[in-house]
Amino acid sequence: MPATSVIGLQWGDEAKGKFVDVLTDQHDVVCRYLGGNNAGHTVVFDGKTFKLSLLPAGVLHPGKTAVIATGVVLDPAALLNEMDRAEQSMGGPVPPEGTELLISDRAHLIFPWHLAEDAALETDRGDAGQQKIGTTLRGIGPCYRDKAGRTHAVRAGDLLRPDRFRRRVAEVCAFKNRLLGAMTASAGKGDFEPFDADEIADRYLGFAERLGPYLTDTTAYLLNAVDSGKSILFEAAQGSMLDIDHGTFPYVTSSNSSGCGVHPGSGVPERHLDTMLGVVKAYSTRVGGGPFVTELEDETGDRIRTRGNEFGTVTGRPRRCGWFDAVAARYAARLSGVDALAVSLLDVLDGFEEVKICEAYELNGQRTTDFPSHADDLAEATPVYRTLPGWSEDTTGCRTYADLPANARTYLETVAEVLGTELKYVGVGPDRAQTIRV
Ligand code: GDP
Ligand code: IMO
Ligand code: MG
């Protein structure tokens, strides 16, 4: 049975959620395997809009199994809030009857001190005169840092051992109070209100009463699922250019958000993957700091932002907008072995007289199609554009590839060709129905 991976090839918000929703029917299991509630995935159908953050988009489909796998960093309060919100929008229980939700007992837990560290480190960077990373302030980086550091990490499975959990929270909390107290004092930022270990342990053990039934060894589940012929759909979060190892470091997130993260995040070996679907917007956006070669800080950028409603799902921040950066997307596609392409938000470019694709960078007087490994070089790079004629027609009603204006098809085919991938899907609106299968 086929396993499919859906990843973003830009800086996140490529419409991964929408394509996961579209592909869920063809799979038995939908698995989210990295990131945390920094992600915001939008799914629109039957006139309803769902904004999902930790729940895999498959949770909205009765009869499927939704897995939150090991590589995810889990804020239990955020997850429970999200489940409550989804219940209101669905008008019924989430997960719906017949849908299974499984959460990895190996997933690392986000605590209030992680949010405090995230804010303190961002402020410190700003105070030091450096550009902020512009994180979502959800404690993602500090939680992954503790996971890699091991000494002060707590995992979801610890919630099922209350005595051990209390002891662990007391130890870690005492250390975090010392750390954050010292950071606050040395920065002259006023008084630090220490965290109360007992209160936090009580609160988290309260969450465990609701989440406990879902906690399990998801790696064993997924490997058994593969062995028994079930098909798995992997739902990435963030985008390849935010990958901790391969992205625009340090302006990245703290996990492998390119296709490189599927195996470590889920435990399922790559040889089981049949399709690596890369999702790109028809243009580029980025939220937060960091170099952005094709950024348009002009009327064209504003026009894309307004037409594409480019404001962050999680933080509401305006997204930075620019022309399609094919150098970055091609690098991302090659890095993850992308063999199928989905281009979303094509409709946003309707009505532009001309549209541009950045097919090379000019760096140190040389033209290159290689993506620079250092952020300083990326900041120096200037875009070399290929300009194509735009289209005046409204594409939002198009339902087949042939319905699309000829210039839009040329644009899509140019993108696919530069990326060296096969165009499989085109998005012409947020609704599930506004999807063209090529
Ligand atoms: P994700 O994080 O990759 O799942 O993407 P987000 O949900 O954060 O951002 C994509 C945004 O674009 C959401 O508001 C979607 O509803 C919307 N969207 C998705 N596909 C299309 C499309 O083809 N056209 C338009 N206009 N909007 C789309
Ligand atoms: P989805 O899954 C867009 C960005 C943040 C910031 C950087 C680090 O919806 O595509 P973090 O909080 O992870 O430490 O922030 O990464 N970022 C995203 N940008 N979409 C996302 O997720 C993102 N998740 C993190 O804005 O620049
Ligand atoms: Mg998003």
mmCIF file of N, CA, C and O in Angstrom, residues 354-387:
data_model
loop_
_atom_site.group_PDB
_atom_site.id
_atom_site.type_symbol
_atom_site.label_atom_id
_atom_site.label_comp_id
_atom_site.label_asym_id
_atom_site.label_seq_id
_atom_site.Cartn_x
_atom_site.Cartn_y
_atom_site.Cartn_z
ATOM 1 N N GLU A 354 2.261 40.679 -15.450
ATOM 2 C CA GLU A 354 3.354 39.718 -15.631
ATOM 3 C C GLU A 354 3.697 39.067 -14.293
ATOM 4 O O GLU A 354 3.401 39.619 -13.225
ATOM 5 N N VAL A 355 4.260 37.885 -14.365
ATOM 6 C CA VAL A 355 4.646 37.151 -13.151
ATOM 7 C C VAL A 355 6.115 36.748 -13.287
ATOM 8 O O VAL A 355 6.614 36.552 -14.392
ATOM 9 N N LYS A 356 6.791 36.642 -12.134
ATOM 10 C CA LYS A 356 8.233 36.406 -12.208
ATOM 11 C C LYS A 356 8.637 35.173 -11.419
ATOM 12 O O LYS A 356 8.072 34.890 -10.368
ATOM 13 N N ILE A 357 9.646 34.498 -11.945
ATOM 14 C CA ILE A 357 10.233 33.339 -11.266
ATOM 15 C C ILE A 357 11.715 33.639 -11.091
ATOM 16 O O ILE A 357 12.405 33.964 -12.074
ATOM 17 N N CYS A 358 12.200 33.518 -9.871
ATOM 18 C CA CYS A 358 13.639 33.733 -9.649
ATOM 19 C C CYS A 358 14.355 32.437 -9.995
ATOM 20 O O CYS A 358 14.241 31.441 -9.286
ATOM 21 N N GLU A 359 15.082 32.443 -11.112
ATOM 22 C CA GLU A 359 15.688 31.189 -11.565
ATOM 23 C C GLU A 359 17.171 31.101 -11.224
ATOM 24 O O GLU A 359 17.787 30.063 -11.415
ATOM 25 N N ALA A 360 17.758 32.185 -10.725
ATOM 26 C CA ALA A 360 19.166 32.142 -10.304
ATOM 27 C C ALA A 360 19.409 33.289 -9.322
ATOM 28 O O ALA A 360 18.582 34.202 -9.206
ATOM 29 N N TYR A 361 20.519 33.191 -8.595
ATOM 30 C CA TYR A 361 20.937 34.303 -7.740
ATOM 31 C C TYR A 361 22.208 34.901 -8.335
ATOM 32 O O TYR A 361 23.025 34.194 -8.933
ATOM 33 N N GLU A 362 22.348 36.186 -8.101
ATOM 34 C CA GLU A 362 23.604 36.846 -8.433
ATOM 35 C C GLU A 362 24.315 37.057 -7.092
ATOM 36 O O GLU A 362 23.762 37.686 -6.178
ATOM 37 N N LEU A 363 25.499 36.478 -6.974
ATOM 38 C CA LEU A 363 26.220 36.558 -5.701
ATOM 39 C C LEU A 363 27.708 36.769 -5.982
ATOM 40 O O LEU A 363 28.302 36.001 -6.744
ATOM 41 N N ASN A 364 28.276 37.791 -5.380
ATOM 42 C CA ASN A 364 29.697 38.140 -5.598
ATOM 43 C C ASN A 364 30.019 38.232 -7.085
ATOM 44 O O ASN A 364 31.044 37.728 -7.551
ATOM 45 N N GLY A 365 29.127 38.860 -7.838
ATOM 46 C CA GLY A 365 29.356 39.064 -9.265
ATOM 47 C C GLY A 365 29.176 37.818 -10.116
ATOM 48 O O GLY A 365 29.407 37.843 -11.327
ATOM 49 N N GLN A 366 28.774 36.725 -9.492
ATOM 50 C CA GLN A 366 28.597 35.476 -10.243
ATOM 51 C C GLN A 366 27.130 35.066 -10.209
ATOM 52 O O GLN A 366 26.436 35.307 -9.213
ATOM 53 N N ARG A 367 26.732 34.391 -11.282
ATOM 54 C CA ARG A 367 25.359 33.874 -11.315
ATOM 55 C C ARG A 367 25.388 32.423 -10.830
ATOM 56 O O ARG A 367 26.241 31.642 -11.249
ATOM 57 N N THR A 368 24.480 32.081 -9.937
ATOM 58 C CA THR A 368 24.477 30.701 -9.427
ATOM 59 C C THR A 368 23.047 30.191 -9.256
ATOM 60 O O THR A 368 22.128 30.963 -8.970
ATOM 61 N N THR A 369 22.886 28.890 -9.425
ATOM 62 C CA THR A 369 21.595 28.262 -9.120
ATOM 63 C C THR A 369 21.733 27.381 -7.874
ATOM 64 O O THR A 369 20.804 26.676 -7.504
ATOM 65 N N ASP A 370 22.902 27.413 -7.235
ATOM 66 C CA ASP A 370 23.098 26.674 -5.976
ATOM 67 C C ASP A 370 22.617 27.533 -4.821
ATOM 68 O O ASP A 370 22.897 28.731 -4.773
ATOM 69 N N PHE A 371 21.956 26.901 -3.881
ATOM 70 C CA PHE A 371 21.443 27.651 -2.727
ATOM 71 C C PHE A 371 22.568 27.853 -1.719
ATOM 72 O O PHE A 371 23.195 26.882 -1.281
ATOM 73 N N PRO A 372 22.861 29.103 -1.312
ATOM 74 C CA PRO A 372 23.995 29.361 -0.409
ATOM 75 C C PRO A 372 23.781 28.700 0.962
ATOM 76 O O PRO A 372 22.667 28.661 1.475
ATOM 77 N N SER A 373 24.866 28.209 1.549
ATOM 78 C CA SER A 373 24.760 27.522 2.843
ATOM 79 C C SER A 373 24.820 28.502 4.011
ATOM 80 O O SER A 373 24.487 28.141 5.130
ATOM 81 N N HIS A 374 25.267 29.739 3.751
ATOM 82 C CA HIS A 374 25.402 30.694 4.853
ATOM 83 C C HIS A 374 24.405 31.843 4.691
ATOM 84 O O HIS A 374 24.259 32.401 3.600
ATOM 85 N N ALA A 375 23.752 32.191 5.825
ATOM 86 C CA ALA A 375 22.731 33.254 5.780
ATOM 87 C C ALA A 375 23.315 34.584 5.291
ATOM 88 O O ALA A 375 22.624 35.369 4.634
ATOM 89 N N ASP A 376 24.592 34.847 5.590
ATOM 90 C CA ASP A 376 25.198 36.112 5.143
ATOM 91 C C ASP A 376 25.268 36.176 3.615
ATOM 92 O O ASP A 376 25.051 37.237 3.021
ATOM 93 N N ASP A 377 25.593 35.034 3.003
ATOM 94 C CA ASP A 377 25.624 35.004 1.537
ATOM 95 C C ASP A 377 24.219 35.173 0.972
ATOM 96 O O ASP A 377 24.016 35.893 -0.012
ATOM 97 N N LEU A 378 23.274 34.503 1.616
ATOM 98 C CA LEU A 378 21.890 34.602 1.154
ATOM 99 C C LEU A 378 21.411 36.053 1.220
ATOM 100 O O LEU A 378 20.730 36.542 0.326
ATOM 101 N N ALA A 379 21.837 36.745 2.277
ATOM 102 C CA ALA A 379 21.433 38.144 2.447
ATOM 103 C C ALA A 379 22.036 39.026 1.352
ATOM 104 O O ALA A 379 21.472 40.071 0.999
ATOM 105 N N GLU A 380 23.177 38.615 0.819
ATOM 106 C CA GLU A 380 23.850 39.385 -0.242
ATOM 107 C C GLU A 380 23.306 39.068 -1.631
ATOM 108 O O GLU A 380 23.511 39.835 -2.572
ATOM 109 N N ALA A 381 22.671 37.900 -1.754
ATOM 110 C CA ALA A 381 22.245 37.439 -3.086
ATOM 111 C C ALA A 381 21.112 38.312 -3.623
ATOM 112 O O ALA A 381 20.253 38.764 -2.858
ATOM 113 N N THR A 382 21.154 38.556 -4.939
ATOM 114 C CA THR A 382 20.046 39.285 -5.577
ATOM 115 C C THR A 382 19.398 38.365 -6.619
ATOM 116 O O THR A 382 20.067 37.513 -7.204
ATOM 117 N N PRO A 383 18.098 38.535 -6.833
ATOM 118 C CA PRO A 383 17.392 37.599 -7.711
ATOM 119 C C PRO A 383 17.608 37.870 -9.198
ATOM 120 O O PRO A 383 17.678 39.025 -9.613
ATOM 121 N N VAL A 384 17.716 36.790 -9.964
ATOM 122 C CA VAL A 384 17.717 36.894 -11.426
ATOM 123 C C VAL A 384 16.381 36.314 -11.870
ATOM 124 O O VAL A 384 16.097 35.134 -11.629
ATOM 125 N N TYR A 385 15.541 37.155 -12.461
ATOM 126 C CA TYR A 385 14.169 36.730 -12.758
ATOM 127 C C TYR A 385 13.974 36.323 -14.211
ATOM 128 O O TYR A 385 14.568 36.894 -15.126
ATOM 129 N N ARG A 386 13.081 35.349 -14.381
ATOM 130 C CA ARG A 386 12.516 35.083 -15.695
ATOM 131 C C ARG A 386 11.098 35.664 -15.634
ATOM 132 O O ARG A 386 10.333 35.333 -14.726
ATOM 133 N N THR A 387 10.771 36.547 -16.560
ATOM 134 C CA THR A 387 9.449 37.176 -16.529
ATOM 135 C C THR A 387 8.536 36.495 -17.534
ATOM 136 O O THR A 387 8.916 36.257 -18.679
#
